[in-house]
PDB file of N, CA and C in Angstrom:
ATOM      1  N   MET T   1      27.957   6.351 263.122  1.00  0.00           N
ATOM      2  CA  MET T   1      28.756   7.458 262.637  1.00  0.00           C
ATOM      3  C   MET T   1      30.028   7.527 263.493  1.00  0.00           C
ATOM      4  N   THR T   2      31.174   7.605 262.821  1.00  0.00           N
ATOM      5  CA  THR T   2      32.432   7.673 263.554  1.00  0.00           C
ATOM      6  C   THR T   2      32.595   9.036 264.221  1.00  0.00           C
ATOM      7  N   PHE T   3      33.482   9.072 265.176  1.00  0.00           N
ATOM      8  CA  PHE T   3      33.752  10.315 265.901  1.00  0.00           C
ATOM      9  C   PHE T   3      34.164  11.427 264.946  1.00  0.00           C
ATOM     10  N   HIS T   4      35.058  11.120 264.014  1.00  0.00           N
ATOM     11  CA  HIS T   4      35.554  12.152 263.101  1.00  0.00           C
ATOM     12  C   HIS T   4      34.464  12.631 262.142  1.00  0.00           C
ATOM     13  N   LYS T   5      33.615  11.733 261.696  1.00  0.00           N
ATOM     14  CA  LYS T   5      32.511  12.148 260.821  1.00  0.00           C
ATOM     15  C   LYS T   5      31.519  13.017 261.595  1.00  0.00           C
ATOM     16  N   ARG T   6      31.259  12.659 262.838  1.00  0.00           N
ATOM     17  CA  ARG T   6      30.347  13.453 263.673  1.00  0.00           C
ATOM     18  C   ARG T   6      30.943  14.832 263.939  1.00  0.00           C
ATOM     19  N   LEU T   7      32.239  14.878 264.211  1.00  0.00           N
ATOM     20  CA  LEU T   7      32.893  16.160 264.444  1.00  0.00           C
ATOM     21  C   LEU T   7      32.868  17.015 263.177  1.00  0.00           C
ATOM     22  N   SER T   8      33.073  16.408 262.022  1.00  0.00           N
ATOM     23  CA  SER T   8      32.984  17.134 260.749  1.00  0.00           C
ATOM     24  C   SER T   8      31.580  17.694 260.547  1.00  0.00           C
ATOM     25  N   ALA T   9      30.574  16.891 260.878  1.00  0.00           N
ATOM     26  CA  ALA T   9      29.187  17.345 260.750  1.00  0.00           C
ATOM     27  C   ALA T   9      28.914  18.522 261.692  1.00  0.00           C
ATOM     28  N   LEU T  10      29.445  18.463 262.903  1.00  0.00           N
ATOM     29  CA  LEU T  10      29.264  19.568 263.855  1.00  0.00           C
ATOM     30  C   LEU T  10      29.938  20.847 263.355  1.00  0.00           C
ATOM     31  N   VAL T  11      31.098  20.712 262.735  1.00  0.00           N
ATOM     32  CA  VAL T  11      31.783  21.877 262.170  1.00  0.00           C
ATOM     33  C   VAL T  11      30.923  22.491 261.072  1.00  0.00           C
ATOM     34  N   GLU T  12      30.382  21.652 260.185  1.00  0.00           N
ATOM     35  CA  GLU T  12      29.523  22.153 259.106  1.00  0.00           C
ATOM     36  C   GLU T  12      28.279  22.844 259.659  1.00  0.00           C
ATOM     37  N   GLU T  13      27.659  22.252 260.685  1.00  0.00           N
ATOM     38  CA  GLU T  13      26.477  22.858 261.305  1.00  0.00           C
ATOM     39  C   GLU T  13      26.819  24.219 261.916  1.00  0.00           C
ATOM     40  N   THR T  14      27.974  24.295 262.555  1.00  0.00           N
ATOM     41  CA  THR T  14      28.396  25.550 263.183  1.00  0.00           C
ATOM     42  C   THR T  14      28.643  26.630 262.141  1.00  0.00           C
ATOM     43  N   VAL T  15      29.276  26.271 261.036  1.00  0.00           N
ATOM     44  CA  VAL T  15      29.515  27.235 259.955  1.00  0.00           C
ATOM     45  C   VAL T  15      28.178  27.728 259.406  1.00  0.00           C
ATOM     46  N   ALA T  16      27.217  26.824 259.240  1.00  0.00           N
ATOM     47  CA  ALA T  16      25.891  27.218 258.748  1.00  0.00           C
ATOM     48  C   ALA T  16      25.208  28.175 259.728  1.00  0.00           C
ATOM     49  N   GLN T  17      25.315  27.887 261.025  1.00  0.00           N
ATOM     50  CA  GLN T  17      24.715  28.770 262.033  1.00  0.00           C
ATOM     51  C   GLN T  17      25.376  30.145 262.036  1.00  0.00           C
ATOM     52  N   LEU T  18      26.693  30.179 261.902  1.00  0.00           N
ATOM     53  CA  LEU T  18      27.398  31.463 261.864  1.00  0.00           C
ATOM     54  C   LEU T  18      27.045  32.250 260.610  1.00  0.00           C
ATOM     55  N   SER T  19      26.826  31.551 259.517  1.00  0.00           N
ATOM     56  CA  SER T  19      26.397  32.222 258.286  1.00  0.00           C
ATOM     57  C   SER T  19      24.994  32.794 258.455  1.00  0.00           C
ATOM     58  N   ALA T  20      24.121  32.038 259.118  1.00  0.00           N
ATOM     59  CA  ALA T  20      22.750  32.505 259.349  1.00  0.00           C
ATOM     60  C   ALA T  20      22.732  33.752 260.230  1.00  0.00           C
ATOM     61  N   ARG T  21      23.668  33.835 261.155  1.00  0.00           N
ATOM     62  CA  ARG T  21      23.763  35.007 262.042  1.00  0.00           C
ATOM     63  C   ARG T  21      24.578  36.137 261.413  1.00  0.00           C
ATOM     64  N   GLU T  22      25.024  35.903 260.197  1.00  0.00           N
ATOM     65  CA  GLU T  22      25.834  36.860 259.435  1.00  0.00           C
ATOM     66  C   GLU T  22      27.190  37.136 260.079  1.00  0.00           C
ATOM     67  N   ALA T  23      27.667  36.194 260.895  1.00  0.00           N
ATOM     68  CA  ALA T  23      29.017  36.294 261.440  1.00  0.00           C
ATOM     69  C   ALA T  23      30.035  35.819 260.406  1.00  0.00           C
ATOM     70  N   LEU T  24      29.562  35.010 259.463  1.00  0.00           N
ATOM     71  CA  LEU T  24      30.349  34.559 258.315  1.00  0.00           C
ATOM     72  C   LEU T  24      29.516  34.788 257.066  1.00  0.00           C
ATOM     73  N   PRO T  25      30.171  34.973 255.918  1.00  0.00           N
ATOM     74  CA  PRO T  25      29.411  35.117 254.674  1.00  0.00           C
ATOM     75  C   PRO T  25      28.637  33.833 254.360  1.00  0.00           C
ATOM     76  N   GLY T  26      27.526  33.955 253.686  1.00  0.00           N
ATOM     77  CA  GLY T  26      26.747  32.787 253.286  1.00  0.00           C
ATOM     78  C   GLY T  26      27.396  32.068 252.120  1.00  0.00           C
ATOM     79  N   GLY T  27      26.982  30.845 251.891  1.00  0.00           N
ATOM     80  CA  GLY T  27      27.438  30.078 250.740  1.00  0.00           C
ATOM     81  C   GLY T  27      28.830  29.490 250.861  1.00  0.00           C
ATOM     82  N   LEU T  28      29.358  29.390 252.073  1.00  0.00           N
ATOM     83  CA  LEU T  28      30.684  28.798 252.239  1.00  0.00           C
ATOM     84  C   LEU T  28      30.606  27.296 252.022  1.00  0.00           C
ATOM     85  N   ASP T  29      31.594  26.752 251.339  1.00  0.00           N
ATOM     86  CA  ASP T  29      31.634  25.329 251.003  1.00  0.00           C
ATOM     87  C   ASP T  29      32.610  24.618 251.931  1.00  0.00           C
ATOM     88  N   CYS T  30      32.094  23.780 252.812  1.00  0.00           N
ATOM     89  CA  CYS T  30      32.924  23.053 253.776  1.00  0.00           C
ATOM     90  C   CYS T  30      33.428  21.718 253.231  1.00  0.00           C
ATOM     91  N   SER T  31      33.134  21.405 251.984  1.00  0.00           N
ATOM     92  CA  SER T  31      33.463  20.079 251.459  1.00  0.00           C
ATOM     93  C   SER T  31      34.961  19.792 251.437  1.00  0.00           C
ATOM     94  N   GLN T  32      35.795  20.808 251.352  1.00  0.00           N
ATOM     95  CA  GLN T  32      37.243  20.594 251.342  1.00  0.00           C
ATOM     96  C   GLN T  32      37.848  20.598 252.749  1.00  0.00           C
ATOM     97  N   ALA T  33      37.064  20.967 253.738  1.00  0.00           N
ATOM     98  CA  ALA T  33      37.554  20.967 255.117  1.00  0.00           C
ATOM     99  C   ALA T  33      37.628  19.529 255.620  1.00  0.00           C
ATOM    100  N   SER T  34      38.607  19.270 256.485  1.00  0.00           N
ATOM    101  CA  SER T  34      38.749  17.912 257.002  1.00  0.00           C
ATOM    102  C   SER T  34      39.065  17.928 258.492  1.00  0.00           C
ATOM    103  N   VAL T  35      38.666  16.862 259.146  1.00  0.00           N
ATOM    104  CA  VAL T  35      38.989  16.621 260.548  1.00  0.00           C
ATOM    105  C   VAL T  35      39.760  15.313 260.563  1.00  0.00           C
ATOM    106  N   ASP T  36      40.988  15.346 261.063  1.00  0.00           N
ATOM    107  CA  ASP T  36      41.869  14.180 261.003  1.00  0.00           C
ATOM    108  C   ASP T  36      42.585  13.964 262.327  1.00  0.00           C
ATOM    109  N   ILE T  37      43.267  12.831 262.392  1.00  0.00           N
ATOM    110  CA  ILE T  37      44.171  12.547 263.498  1.00  0.00           C
ATOM    111  C   ILE T  37      45.547  13.037 263.053  1.00  0.00           C
ATOM    112  N   PRO T  38      46.201  13.906 263.820  1.00  0.00           N
ATOM    113  CA  PRO T  38      47.518  14.400 263.424  1.00  0.00           C
ATOM    114  C   PRO T  38      48.553  13.274 263.368  1.00  0.00           C
ATOM    115  N   ARG T  39      49.510  13.391 262.443  1.00  0.00           N
ATOM    116  CA  ARG T  39      50.586  12.396 262.347  1.00  0.00           C
ATOM    117  C   ARG T  39      51.442  12.408 263.612  1.00  0.00           C
ATOM    118  N   ASP T  40      51.676  13.605 264.153  1.00  0.00           N
ATOM    119  CA  ASP T  40      52.496  13.759 265.349  1.00  0.00           C
ATOM    120  C   ASP T  40      51.572  13.849 266.564  1.00  0.00           C
ATOM    121  N   PRO T  41      51.608  12.840 267.442  1.00  0.00           N
ATOM    122  CA  PRO T  41      50.731  12.859 268.616  1.00  0.00           C
ATOM    123  C   PRO T  41      50.927  14.091 269.500  1.00  0.00           C
ATOM    124  N   GLY T  42      52.064  14.743 269.392  1.00  0.00           N
ATOM    125  CA  GLY T  42      52.316  15.951 270.166  1.00  0.00           C
ATOM    126  C   GLY T  42      51.458  17.119 269.720  1.00  0.00           C
ATOM    127  N   HIS T  43      50.804  16.979 268.571  1.00  0.00           N
ATOM    128  CA  HIS T  43      49.944  18.041 268.049  1.00  0.00           C
ATOM    129  C   HIS T  43      48.482  17.867 268.460  1.00  0.00           C
ATOM    130  N   GLY T  44      48.219  16.938 269.362  1.00  0.00           N
ATOM    131  CA  GLY T  44      46.859  16.751 269.853  1.00  0.00           C
ATOM    132  C   GLY T  44      46.200  15.510 269.282  1.00  0.00           C
ATOM    133  N   GLU T  45      44.949  15.319 269.627  1.00  0.00           N
ATOM    134  CA  GLU T  45      44.206  14.135 269.205  1.00  0.00           C
ATOM    135  C   GLU T  45      43.447  14.347 267.908  1.00  0.00           C
ATOM    136  N   VAL T  46      43.101  15.597 267.610  1.00  0.00           N
ATOM    137  CA  VAL T  46      42.308  15.904 266.415  1.00  0.00           C
ATOM    138  C   VAL T  46      42.838  17.196 265.805  1.00  0.00           C
ATOM    139  N   SER T  47      42.861  17.246 264.483  1.00  0.00           N
ATOM    140  CA  SER T  47      43.216  18.495 263.802  1.00  0.00           C
ATOM    141  C   SER T  47      42.170  18.775 262.734  1.00  0.00           C
ATOM    142  N   ALA T  48      41.958  20.046 262.465  1.00  0.00           N
ATOM    143  CA  ALA T  48      40.986  20.452 261.442  1.00  0.00           C
ATOM    144  C   ALA T  48      41.580  21.606 260.643  1.00  0.00           C
ATOM    145  N   ASN T  49      41.320  21.615 259.342  1.00  0.00           N
ATOM    146  CA  ASN T  49      41.814  22.688 258.479  1.00  0.00           C
ATOM    147  C   ASN T  49      40.693  23.646 258.083  1.00  0.00           C
ATOM    148  N   THR T  50      39.606  23.613 258.799  1.00  0.00           N
ATOM    149  CA  THR T  50      38.419  24.395 258.458  1.00  0.00           C
ATOM    150  C   THR T  50      38.710  25.881 258.324  1.00  0.00           C
ATOM    151  N   SER T  51      39.440  26.439 259.268  1.00  0.00           N
ATOM    152  CA  SER T  51      39.697  27.885 259.210  1.00  0.00           C
ATOM    153  C   SER T  51      40.501  28.262 257.979  1.00  0.00           C
ATOM    154  N   MET T  52      41.445  27.421 257.591  1.00  0.00           N
ATOM    155  CA  MET T  52      42.259  27.722 256.413  1.00  0.00           C
ATOM    156  C   MET T  52      41.432  27.602 255.132  1.00  0.00           C
ATOM    157  N   VAL T  53      40.604  26.581 255.055  1.00  0.00           N
ATOM    158  CA  VAL T  53      39.773  26.365 253.864  1.00  0.00           C
ATOM    159  C   VAL T  53      38.750  27.490 253.704  1.00  0.00           C
ATOM    160  N   LEU T  54      38.083  27.858 254.795  1.00  0.00           N
ATOM    161  CA  LEU T  54      37.020  28.857 254.708  1.00  0.00           C
ATOM    162  C   LEU T  54      37.537  30.291 254.642  1.00  0.00           C
ATOM    163  N   ALA T  55      38.739  30.546 255.155  1.00  0.00           N
ATOM    164  CA  ALA T  55      39.284  31.909 255.152  1.00  0.00           C
ATOM    165  C   ALA T  55      39.402  32.452 253.735  1.00  0.00           C
ATOM    166  N   LYS T  56      39.868  31.632 252.832  1.00  0.00           N
ATOM    167  CA  LYS T  56      40.025  32.081 251.444  1.00  0.00           C
ATOM    168  C   LYS T  56      38.664  32.391 250.825  1.00  0.00           C
ATOM    169  N   GLN T  57      37.698  31.509 251.039  1.00  0.00           N
ATOM    170  CA  GLN T  57      36.356  31.719 250.487  1.00  0.00           C
ATOM    171  C   GLN T  57      35.706  32.970 251.069  1.00  0.00           C
ATOM    172  N   ALA T  58      35.891  33.178 252.368  1.00  0.00           N
ATOM    173  CA  ALA T  58      35.244  34.297 253.059  1.00  0.00           C
ATOM    174  C   ALA T  58      36.024  35.600 252.907  1.00  0.00           C
ATOM    175  N   LYS T  59      37.215  35.498 252.312  1.00  0.00           N
ATOM    176  CA  LYS T  59      38.102  36.666 252.168  1.00  0.00           C
ATOM    177  C   LYS T  59      38.363  37.298 253.538  1.00  0.00           C
ATOM    178  N   MET T  60      38.660  36.401 254.492  1.00  0.00           N
ATOM    179  CA  MET T  60      38.956  36.804 255.862  1.00  0.00           C
ATOM    180  C   MET T  60      40.249  36.118 256.299  1.00  0.00           C
ATOM    181  N   LYS T  61      40.844  36.611 257.364  1.00  0.00           N
ATOM    182  CA  LYS T  61      42.007  35.948 257.941  1.00  0.00           C
ATOM    183  C   LYS T  61      41.531  34.729 258.729  1.00  0.00           C
ATOM    184  N   PRO T  62      42.338  33.656 258.733  1.00  0.00           N
ATOM    185  CA  PRO T  62      41.939  32.468 259.496  1.00  0.00           C
ATOM    186  C   PRO T  62      41.937  32.770 260.961  1.00  0.00           C
TER     187      PRO T  62
END
């Protein structure tokens, strides 16, 4: 499993755990969330859009 796939899996597991604790609404779909390498190296080594994708579904601010 590549680093990015493992990191994506960890994000999904964390969202599921937060939903179980009722910190996030249940039934959130992480399939559109992504973990990528930013085009601009000045933006870090890894970027994720998880908060933006899930904010709309959860009707919460990112």
